[in-house]
Coordinates of N, CA and C and ligand atoms in Angstrom, one line a residue:
M1 N 5.2 7.1 4.2 CA 4.1 6.2 4.5 C 4.5 4.7 4.3
I2 N 4.2 3.9 5.2 CA 4.4 2.5 5.0 C 3.1 1.7 5.0
R3 N 2.8 1.0 4.0 CA 1.5 0.3 4.0 C 1.8 -1.1 4.6
E4 N 1.0 -1.5 5.5 CA 1.2 -2.7 6.2 C 0.1 -3.7 5.8
N5 N 0.5 -4.9 5.3 CA -0.5 -5.9 5.1 C -1.1 -6.5 6.3
S6 N -2.3 -6.5 6.4 CA -2.9 -7.0 7.7 C -4.1 -7.9 7.4
L7 N -4.6 -8.0 6.2 CA -5.9 -8.7 5.9 C -5.5 -10.0 5.2
F8 N -5.0 -11.0 5.9 CA -4.6 -12.2 5.2 C -5.8 -13.2 5.3
C9 N -6.9 -12.7 5.0 CA -8.1 -13.6 5.0 C -9.1 -13.0 4.0
K10 N -10.2 -13.7 3.9 CA -11.3 -13.1 3.1 C -12.0 -11.9 3.8
L11 N -12.3 -10.9 3.0 CA -13.0 -9.7 3.7 C -14.4 -10.2 4.3
I12 N -15.0 -11.1 3.6 CA -16.3 -11.5 4.1 C -16.2 -12.1 5.5
H13 N -15.1 -12.5 5.9 CA -14.9 -13.1 7.3 C -14.7 -12.1 8.4
I14 N -14.5 -10.9 7.9 CA -14.1 -9.9 9.0 C -15.4 -9.3 9.6
K15 N -15.5 -9.5 10.9 CA -16.8 -9.1 11.5 C -16.5 -7.9 12.6
T16 N -15.4 -7.4 12.6 CA -15.1 -6.4 13.5 C -14.9 -5.0 13.0
S17 N -14.7 -4.0 13.8 CA -14.6 -2.7 13.3 C -13.2 -2.4 12.8
S18 N -13.0 -1.4 12.0 CA -11.7 -0.9 11.6 C -10.9 -0.6 12.8
K19 N -11.5 0.1 13.8 CA -10.8 0.6 15.0 C -10.2 -0.6 15.8
A20 N -11.1 -1.6 16.0 CA -10.6 -2.8 16.7 C -9.5 -3.5 15.9
L21 N -9.7 -3.6 14.6 CA -8.7 -4.3 13.8 C -7.3 -3.5 13.9
F22 N -7.5 -2.2 13.8 CA -6.4 -1.2 13.9 C -5.6 -1.4 15.2
E23 N -6.3 -1.4 16.3 CA -5.7 -1.6 17.6 C -5.0 -2.9 17.8
S24 N -5.7 -4.0 17.3 CA -5.0 -5.3 17.5 C -3.7 -5.3 16.5
F25 N -3.8 -4.7 15.4 CA -2.6 -4.7 14.5 C -1.5 -4.0 15.2
M26 N -1.8 -2.8 15.7 CA -0.7 -2.0 16.3 C -0.1 -2.6 17.5
V27 N -0.8 -3.4 18.3 CA -0.3 -4.2 19.4 C 0.9 -5.1 19.0
G28 N 0.7 -5.7 17.8 CA 1.7 -6.6 17.3 C 2.8 -5.9 16.5
F29 N 2.7 -4.6 16.2 CA 3.6 -3.9 15.3 C 4.9 -3.7 16.0
R30 N 6.0 -4.0 15.3 CA 7.4 -3.8 15.7 C 8.2 -2.8 14.9
P31 N 8.3 -1.6 15.5 CA 9.0 -0.6 14.7 C 10.4 -1.0 14.2
H32 N 11.2 -1.7 15.0 CA 12.5 -2.0 14.7 C 12.7 -3.0 13.6
L33 N 11.6 -3.7 13.3 CA 11.6 -4.6 12.2 C 11.4 -4.1 10.8
Q34 N 11.0 -2.8 10.8 CA 10.6 -2.1 9.5 C 11.9 -1.8 8.7
T35 N 11.6 -1.8 7.4 CA 12.6 -1.3 6.4 C 12.1 0.0 5.9
C36 N 13.1 1.0 5.9 CA 12.7 2.3 5.5 C 12.5 2.3 4.0
P37 N 11.3 2.8 3.5 CA 11.0 2.8 2.1 C 11.8 3.9 1.4
F38 N 12.4 4.8 2.1 CA 13.2 5.8 1.4 C 14.6 5.4 1.1
C39 N 15.3 4.9 2.2 CA 16.7 4.6 2.1 C 17.0 3.1 2.0
G40 N 15.9 2.3 2.3 CA 16.1 0.9 2.2 C 16.8 0.2 3.4
A41 N 17.1 1.0 4.4 CA 17.7 0.4 5.6 C 16.8 -0.4 6.4
A42 N 17.3 -1.5 6.9 CA 16.4 -2.3 7.8 C 16.8 -2.0 9.2
G43 N 15.8 -2.0 10.1 CA 16.0 -1.8 11.5 C 16.5 -0.5 11.9
S44 N 16.2 0.6 11.1 CA 16.8 1.8 11.5 C 15.6 2.8 11.8
C45 N 14.4 2.3 11.9 CA 13.3 3.2 12.2 C 13.0 3.1 13.7
K46 N 12.6 4.2 14.3 CA 12.1 4.2 15.7 C 10.8 5.1 15.8
I47 N 10.1 5.0 16.9 CA 8.9 5.8 17.1 C 9.2 7.3 17.1
H48 N 8.5 8.0 16.3 CA 8.8 9.5 16.2 C 7.6 10.3 16.8
A49 N 6.4 9.9 16.4 CA 5.2 10.7 16.9 C 4.0 10.0 16.7
Y50 N 2.9 10.5 17.2 CA 1.6 9.9 16.9 C 0.7 11.1 16.4
Y51 N -0.3 10.8 15.6 CA -1.3 11.8 15.2 C -2.7 11.2 15.1
D52 N -3.7 12.0 15.3 CA -5.1 11.5 15.3 C -5.6 11.6 13.9
R53 N -6.4 10.6 13.5 CA -7.0 10.6 12.2 C -8.3 10.0 12.3
S54 N -9.3 10.6 11.6 CA -10.7 10.1 11.8 C -11.0 9.2 10.6
L55 N -11.8 8.2 10.9 CA -12.1 7.2 9.9 C -13.6 6.8 10.1
V56 N -14.4 6.9 8.9 CA -15.7 6.5 9.0 C -15.9 5.0 8.8
D57 N -16.6 4.3 9.6 CA -16.8 2.9 9.5 C -18.2 2.6 9.5
F58 N -18.7 1.4 9.2 CA -20.1 1.1 9.2 C -20.4 -0.1 10.2
I59 N -21.0 0.2 11.3 CA -21.2 -0.8 12.3 C -22.7 -0.9 12.7
D60 N -23.1 -2.1 12.8 CA -24.5 -2.4 13.2 C -25.5 -1.5 12.4
G61 N -25.3 -1.4 11.1 CA -26.2 -0.7 10.2 C -26.2 0.8 10.3
A62 N -25.1 1.3 10.8 CA -25.0 2.8 10.9 C -23.5 3.3 10.7
P63 N -23.3 4.4 10.1 CA -22.0 5.0 10.0 C -21.5 5.5 11.3
V64 N -20.2 5.2 11.6 CA -19.6 5.6 12.9 C -18.3 6.2 12.6
R65 N -18.0 7.4 13.2 CA -16.7 8.0 13.0 C -15.8 7.7 14.2
H66 N -14.6 7.0 13.8 CA -13.7 6.7 14.8 C -12.5 7.5 14.8
S67 N -11.8 7.7 15.9 CA -10.5 8.4 15.9 C -9.4 7.3 16.0
L68 N -8.5 7.3 15.1 CA -7.4 6.3 15.2 C -6.1 7.1 15.5
C69 N -5.3 6.4 16.3 CA -4.0 7.1 16.7 C -2.9 6.5 15.8
I70 N -2.5 7.3 14.8 CA -1.5 6.8 13.8 C -0.1 7.0 14.2
L71 N 0.7 6.0 14.1 CA 2.1 6.0 14.5 C 3.0 6.5 13.3
R72 N 3.8 7.4 13.6 CA 4.8 7.9 12.6 C 6.2 7.5 13.1
L73 N 6.9 6.8 12.2 CA 8.3 6.4 12.5 C 9.3 7.4 11.9
I74 N 10.5 7.4 12.5 CA 11.5 8.1 11.9 C 12.8 7.3 11.7
C75 N 13.4 7.4 10.5 CA 14.5 6.6 10.2 C 15.8 7.4 10.5
T76 N 16.9 6.7 10.6 CA 18.1 7.5 10.8 C 18.5 8.4 9.6
C77 N 17.9 8.1 8.4 CA 18.1 8.9 7.3 C 17.3 10.2 7.3
G78 N 16.5 10.4 8.3 CA 15.8 11.6 8.6 C 14.3 11.6 8.0
H79 N 13.9 10.6 7.3 CA 12.5 10.6 6.8 C 11.6 9.9 7.8
T80 N 10.4 10.4 7.7 CA 9.4 9.9 8.6 C 8.3 9.2 7.8
H81 N 7.7 8.1 8.4 CA 6.7 7.3 7.7 C 5.6 7.0 8.6
A82 N 4.4 7.3 8.1 CA 3.2 7.0 8.9 C 2.9 5.5 8.6
I83 N 2.4 4.8 9.6 CA 2.2 3.3 9.5 C 0.7 3.2 9.2
L84 N 0.3 2.7 8.1 CA -1.1 2.5 7.7 C -1.4 1.1 7.2
P85 N -2.1 0.4 8.1 CA -2.5 -1.0 7.7 C -3.5 -0.9 6.4
D86 N -3.6 -1.9 5.7 CA -4.2 -1.8 4.4 C -5.7 -1.6 4.3
F87 N -6.4 -1.6 5.5 CA -7.8 -1.2 5.5 C -8.0 0.2 5.7
I88 N -6.9 1.0 5.9 CA -7.0 2.5 5.9 C -6.5 3.0 4.5
I89 N -7.4 3.7 3.9 CA -7.1 4.2 2.6 C -6.4 5.6 2.7
P90 N -5.2 5.7 2.1 CA -4.5 7.0 2.3 C -5.3 8.2 1.7
Y91 N -5.3 9.3 2.5 CA -6.1 10.6 2.2 C -7.5 10.4 2.2
S92 N -8.1 9.3 2.6 CA -9.6 9.2 2.6 C -10.1 9.1 4.1
G93 N -11.2 9.9 4.3 CA -11.8 9.8 5.6 C -12.7 8.6 5.8
Y94 N -12.8 7.8 4.7 CA -13.7 6.6 4.8 C -12.8 5.4 4.8
G95 N -13.2 4.5 5.6 CA -12.4 3.2 5.6 C -12.8 2.3 4.5
L96 N -11.9 1.4 4.2 CA -12.1 0.4 3.1 C -13.4 -0.4 3.2
F97 N -13.7 -0.8 4.4 CA -15.0 -1.6 4.6 C -16.2 -0.8 4.3
F98 N -16.1 0.4 4.7 CA -17.2 1.4 4.5 C -17.5 1.5 3.0
I99 N -16.5 1.8 2.3 CA -16.6 2.2 0.8 C -17.1 0.8 0.1
L100 N -16.5 -0.3 0.4 CA -16.8 -1.5 -0.3 C -18.3 -1.9 0.0
R101 N -18.7 -1.6 1.2 CA -20.1 -1.8 1.6 C -21.1 -0.9 0.8
V102 N -20.8 0.4 0.7 CA -21.6 1.2 -0.1 C -21.7 0.7 -1.6
L103 N -20.5 0.4 -2.1 CA -20.5 -0.1 -3.5 C -21.3 -1.4 -3.6
A104 N -21.2 -2.3 -2.7 CA -21.9 -3.6 -2.8 C -23.4 -3.3 -2.8
E105 N -23.8 -2.5 -1.8 CA -25.3 -2.2 -1.8 C -25.8 -1.5 -3.0
Y106 N -24.9 -0.7 -3.6 CA -25.3 0.1 -4.7 C -25.5 -0.9 -5.9
F107 N -24.5 -1.8 -6.1 CA -24.6 -2.7 -7.3 C -25.6 -3.8 -7.1
L108 N -25.9 -4.1 -5.8 CA -27.0 -5.1 -5.5 C -28.4 -4.5 -5.7
H109 N -28.4 -3.1 -5.9 CA -29.7 -2.4 -6.0 C -30.6 -2.7 -4.7
L110 N -30.0 -2.6 -3.5 CA -30.8 -3.0 -2.4 C -31.8 -1.9 -2.0
S111 N -31.5 -0.7 -2.4 CA -32.4 0.4 -2.2 C -32.3 1.4 -3.2
T112 N -33.1 2.5 -3.1 CA -33.0 3.6 -4.0 C -31.6 4.3 -3.7
I113 N -31.2 5.2 -4.7 CA -30.0 5.9 -4.5 C -30.2 6.8 -3.3
E114 N -31.4 7.5 -3.1 CA -31.6 8.4 -2.0 C -31.5 7.6 -0.7
G115 N -32.1 6.3 -0.7 CA -32.1 5.5 0.5 C -30.7 5.1 0.9
L116 N -29.9 4.8 -0.2 CA -28.5 4.4 0.1 C -27.7 5.5 0.7
C117 N -27.9 6.7 0.1 CA -27.2 7.9 0.7 C -27.6 8.2 2.1
R118 N -28.9 8.1 2.4 CA -29.4 8.3 3.8 C -28.8 7.2 4.7
R119 N -28.8 6.0 4.3 CA -28.3 4.9 5.2 C -26.9 5.1 5.6
F120 N -26.0 5.6 4.6 CA -24.6 5.8 4.9 C -24.2 7.2 5.2
S121 N -25.3 8.0 5.3 CA -25.0 9.5 5.6 C -23.9 10.0 4.6
I122 N -24.1 9.8 3.4 CA -23.2 10.4 2.4 C -24.0 11.2 1.4
T123 N -23.4 12.2 0.8 CA -24.1 13.0 -0.3 C -24.1 12.2 -1.6
L124 N -24.9 12.6 -2.5 CA -25.0 12.0 -3.8 C -23.6 12.2 -4.5
S125 N -23.0 13.4 -4.3 CA -21.7 13.5 -5.1 C -20.6 12.7 -4.4
Q126 N -20.7 12.4 -3.2 CA -19.7 11.4 -2.6 C -19.9 10.0 -3.1
L127 N -21.2 9.6 -3.2 CA -21.5 8.3 -3.8 C -20.9 8.2 -5.2
H128 N -21.1 9.3 -6.0 CA -20.5 9.4 -7.4 C -19.0 9.3 -7.3
R129 N -18.4 10.0 -6.4 CA -16.9 9.9 -6.3 C -16.4 8.4 -6.0
F130 N -17.2 7.8 -5.1 CA -16.8 6.3 -4.8 C -17.0 5.5 -6.1
L131 N -18.1 5.7 -6.8 CA -18.3 4.9 -8.0 C -17.3 5.1 -9.1
E132 N -17.0 6.4 -9.3 CA -16.1 6.7 -10.4 C -14.7 6.1 -10.1
L133 N -14.3 6.3 -8.9 CA -13.0 5.8 -8.5 C -12.9 4.2 -8.6
F134 N -14.0 3.6 -8.2 CA -14.1 2.2 -8.3 C -14.0 1.7 -9.7
L135 N -14.8 2.4 -10.6 CA -14.8 1.9 -12.0 C -13.5 2.2 -12.7
V136 N -12.9 3.3 -12.5 CA -11.6 3.6 -13.1 C -10.6 2.6 -12.6
Q137 N -10.6 2.3 -11.3 CA -9.5 1.4 -10.9 C -9.8 -0.1 -11.2
K138 N -11.1 -0.4 -11.4 CA -11.4 -1.7 -11.9 C -10.8 -1.9 -13.3
E139 N -11.0 -0.8 -14.1 CA -10.5 -1.0 -15.5 C -9.0 -1.0 -15.5
E140 N -8.3 -0.2 -14.6 CA -6.9 -0.2 -14.5 C -6.4 -1.6 -14.1
W141 N -7.1 -2.2 -13.2 CA -6.6 -3.5 -12.7 C -6.8 -4.6 -13.7
L142 N -8.0 -4.6 -14.3 CA -8.4 -5.7 -15.2 C -7.9 -5.5 -16.7
G143 N -7.7 -4.2 -17.0 CA -7.6 -3.9 -18.4 C -8.9 -3.5 -19.0
A144 N -8.8 -2.6 -20.0 CA -10.1 -2.1 -20.6 C -11.0 -3.2 -21.1
L145 N -10.4 -4.2 -21.9 CA -11.2 -5.2 -22.5 C -11.8 -6.2 -21.4
S146 N -11.0 -6.7 -20.6 CA -11.6 -7.6 -19.5 C -12.6 -6.8 -18.6
S147 N -12.3 -5.6 -18.4 CA -13.2 -4.8 -17.5 C -14.6 -4.8 -18.1
M148 N -14.7 -4.7 -19.4 CA -16.1 -4.6 -20.0 C -16.8 -6.0 -19.8
E149 N -16.0 -7.1 -19.6 CA -16.6 -8.3 -19.6 C -17.0 -8.7 -18.1
V150 N -16.4 -8.1 -17.2 CA -16.6 -8.4 -15.8 C -17.5 -7.3 -15.2
S151 N -18.6 -7.7 -14.7 CA -19.5 -6.7 -14.1 C -18.9 -6.2 -12.8
S152 N -19.4 -5.0 -12.4 CA -19.0 -4.4 -11.2 C -19.2 -5.3 -10.0
L153 N -20.4 -5.9 -10.0 CA -20.8 -6.8 -8.9 C -19.9 -8.0 -8.8
S154 N -19.6 -8.6 -9.9 CA -18.7 -9.8 -9.8 C -17.3 -9.4 -9.5
F155 N -16.8 -8.2 -9.9 CA -15.5 -7.8 -9.5 C -15.5 -7.5 -7.9
L156 N -16.5 -6.9 -7.5 CA -16.6 -6.7 -6.0 C -16.6 -8.0 -5.3
K157 N -17.4 -9.0 -5.8 CA -17.5 -10.3 -5.1 C -16.1 -10.9 -5.1
T158 N -15.4 -10.8 -6.2 CA -14.0 -11.4 -6.2 C -13.2 -10.7 -5.1
L159 N -13.3 -9.4 -4.9 CA -12.5 -8.7 -3.9 C -12.9 -9.3 -2.5
F160 N -14.2 -9.4 -2.2 CA -14.6 -9.9 -0.9 C -14.2 -11.3 -0.7
S161 N -14.0 -12.1 -1.8 CA -13.7 -13.5 -1.5 C -12.3 -13.9 -1.8
Q162 N -11.4 -12.9 -2.1 CA -10.0 -13.2 -2.2 C -9.5 -14.0 -1.0
P163 N -8.7 -15.1 -1.1 CA -8.3 -15.8 0.0 C -7.5 -14.9 1.0
S164 N -6.8 -14.0 0.4 CA -6.0 -13.0 1.2 C -6.1 -11.6 0.6
Y165 N -7.0 -10.7 1.1 CA -7.3 -9.4 0.5 C -5.9 -8.7 0.4
S166 N -5.0 -8.9 1.3 CA -3.7 -8.2 1.3 C -2.9 -8.5 0.1
D167 N -3.0 -9.7 -0.4 CA -2.3 -10.0 -1.6 C -2.7 -9.1 -2.8
F168 N -4.0 -9.0 -2.9 CA -4.5 -8.1 -3.9 C -4.1 -6.6 -3.6
A169 N -4.3 -6.1 -2.4 CA -4.0 -4.8 -2.0 C -2.5 -4.4 -2.3
S170 N -1.6 -5.3 -1.9 CA -0.3 -5.0 -2.1 C 0.2 -5.1 -3.6
A171 N -0.5 -6.0 -4.3 CA -0.1 -6.1 -5.8 C -0.7 -4.8 -6.4
F172 N -1.7 -4.3 -6.0 CA -2.3 -3.0 -6.6 C -1.3 -1.9 -6.3
V173 N -0.8 -1.8 -5.1 CA 0.2 -0.7 -4.8 C 1.4 -0.8 -5.6
R174 N 1.9 -2.1 -5.8 CA 3.1 -2.3 -6.6 C 2.9 -1.9 -8.1
R175 N 1.7 -2.2 -8.6 CA 1.4 -1.9 -10.0 C 1.2 -0.4 -10.3
F176 N 0.5 0.3 -9.3 CA 0.0 1.7 -9.6 C 0.6 2.7 -8.7
A177 N 1.4 2.3 -7.7 CA 2.0 3.2 -6.8 C 1.0 4.1 -6.0
K178 N -0.2 3.4 -5.8 CA -1.2 4.0 -4.9 C -2.1 2.9 -4.5
S179 N -2.8 3.1 -3.4 CA -3.6 2.1 -2.9 C -4.9 2.0 -3.6
F180 N -5.5 0.8 -3.5 CA -6.9 0.6 -4.1 C -7.8 1.6 -3.4
L181 N -8.7 2.2 -4.1 CA -9.6 3.3 -3.7 C -9.0 4.5 -3.1
Q182 N -7.7 4.7 -3.4 CA -7.1 6.0 -3.0 C -7.3 6.9 -4.1
S183 N -7.9 8.1 -3.9 CA -8.2 9.0 -4.9 C -7.1 10.0 -5.3
H184 N -6.3 10.3 -4.2 CA -5.2 11.3 -4.5 C -3.9 10.6 -4.6
K185 N -3.1 11.0 -5.6 CA -1.8 10.3 -5.8 C -0.9 10.7 -4.5
N186 N 0.0 9.8 -4.3 CA 1.0 10.1 -3.3 C 1.9 11.3 -3.8
P187 N 2.4 12.1 -2.8 CA 3.3 13.2 -3.3 C 4.4 12.6 -3.9
A188 N 5.1 13.4 -4.9 CA 6.1 12.9 -5.6 C 7.3 12.4 -4.9
S189 N 7.6 13.0 -3.7 CA 8.7 12.5 -2.9 C 8.3 11.2 -2.2
Y190 N 7.0 11.1 -1.9 CA 6.3 10.0 -1.2 C 6.6 10.0 0.3
C191 N 7.8 10.5 0.6 CA 8.2 10.4 2.0 C 8.3 11.8 2.6
Q192 N 8.0 12.0 3.8 CA 8.1 13.3 4.3 C 9.5 13.6 5.0
Q193 N 10.1 14.6 4.5 CA 11.4 15.0 5.1 C 11.2 15.7 6.4
V194 N 12.1 15.3 7.3 CA 12.1 16.0 8.6 C 13.4 16.8 8.7
F195 N 13.2 18.0 9.1 CA 14.4 18.9 9.4 C 14.6 19.1 10.8
G196 N 15.8 19.3 11.2 CA 16.1 19.6 12.6 C 17.1 18.6 13.1
P197 N 17.2 18.6 14.4 CA 18.3 17.7 15.0 C 17.9 16.3 15.0
Ligands
ZN201 ZN1 15.7 5.7 5.9

């Protein structure tokens, strides 16, 4: 997996869908400029395959499920790497913007819990999973003491108003070897081995 920084702006300025962002990102993506995260070789990756992946976004006040065509590269060392821009959360069917929006509306107390779940078409247990993940990672990022002093809402506001969200996202990956809001750890090998010719 190769995480790609793509959000060099404040999240509050993004007015488009994850799908539109994804497609414009992929138009400018250059496989031959990549460095293989497994062997470290530069310029040794080429297009291997594509696979479909569904992602829930929130557009015009409603959840929308989109299908994204994810590119997988293969390096001359034999490892393959899916290309995931940083608004796609590994192993999550929900997009970054969707989850952050759920969290923001929750902490702003804009509606009842039942109303929130209805609006986003999520179950109560899904909401709890988002909340738990967010609170754990907020504490990981800030440290236990600072995390107690910073409210969830102000931490969220900081995320939305970072001059470059990608700076935060990539720093998070470097520190914790997983993406922000990623619930499952990456596999130990991190890279998928390909066998065959
Ligand atoms: Zn390689």
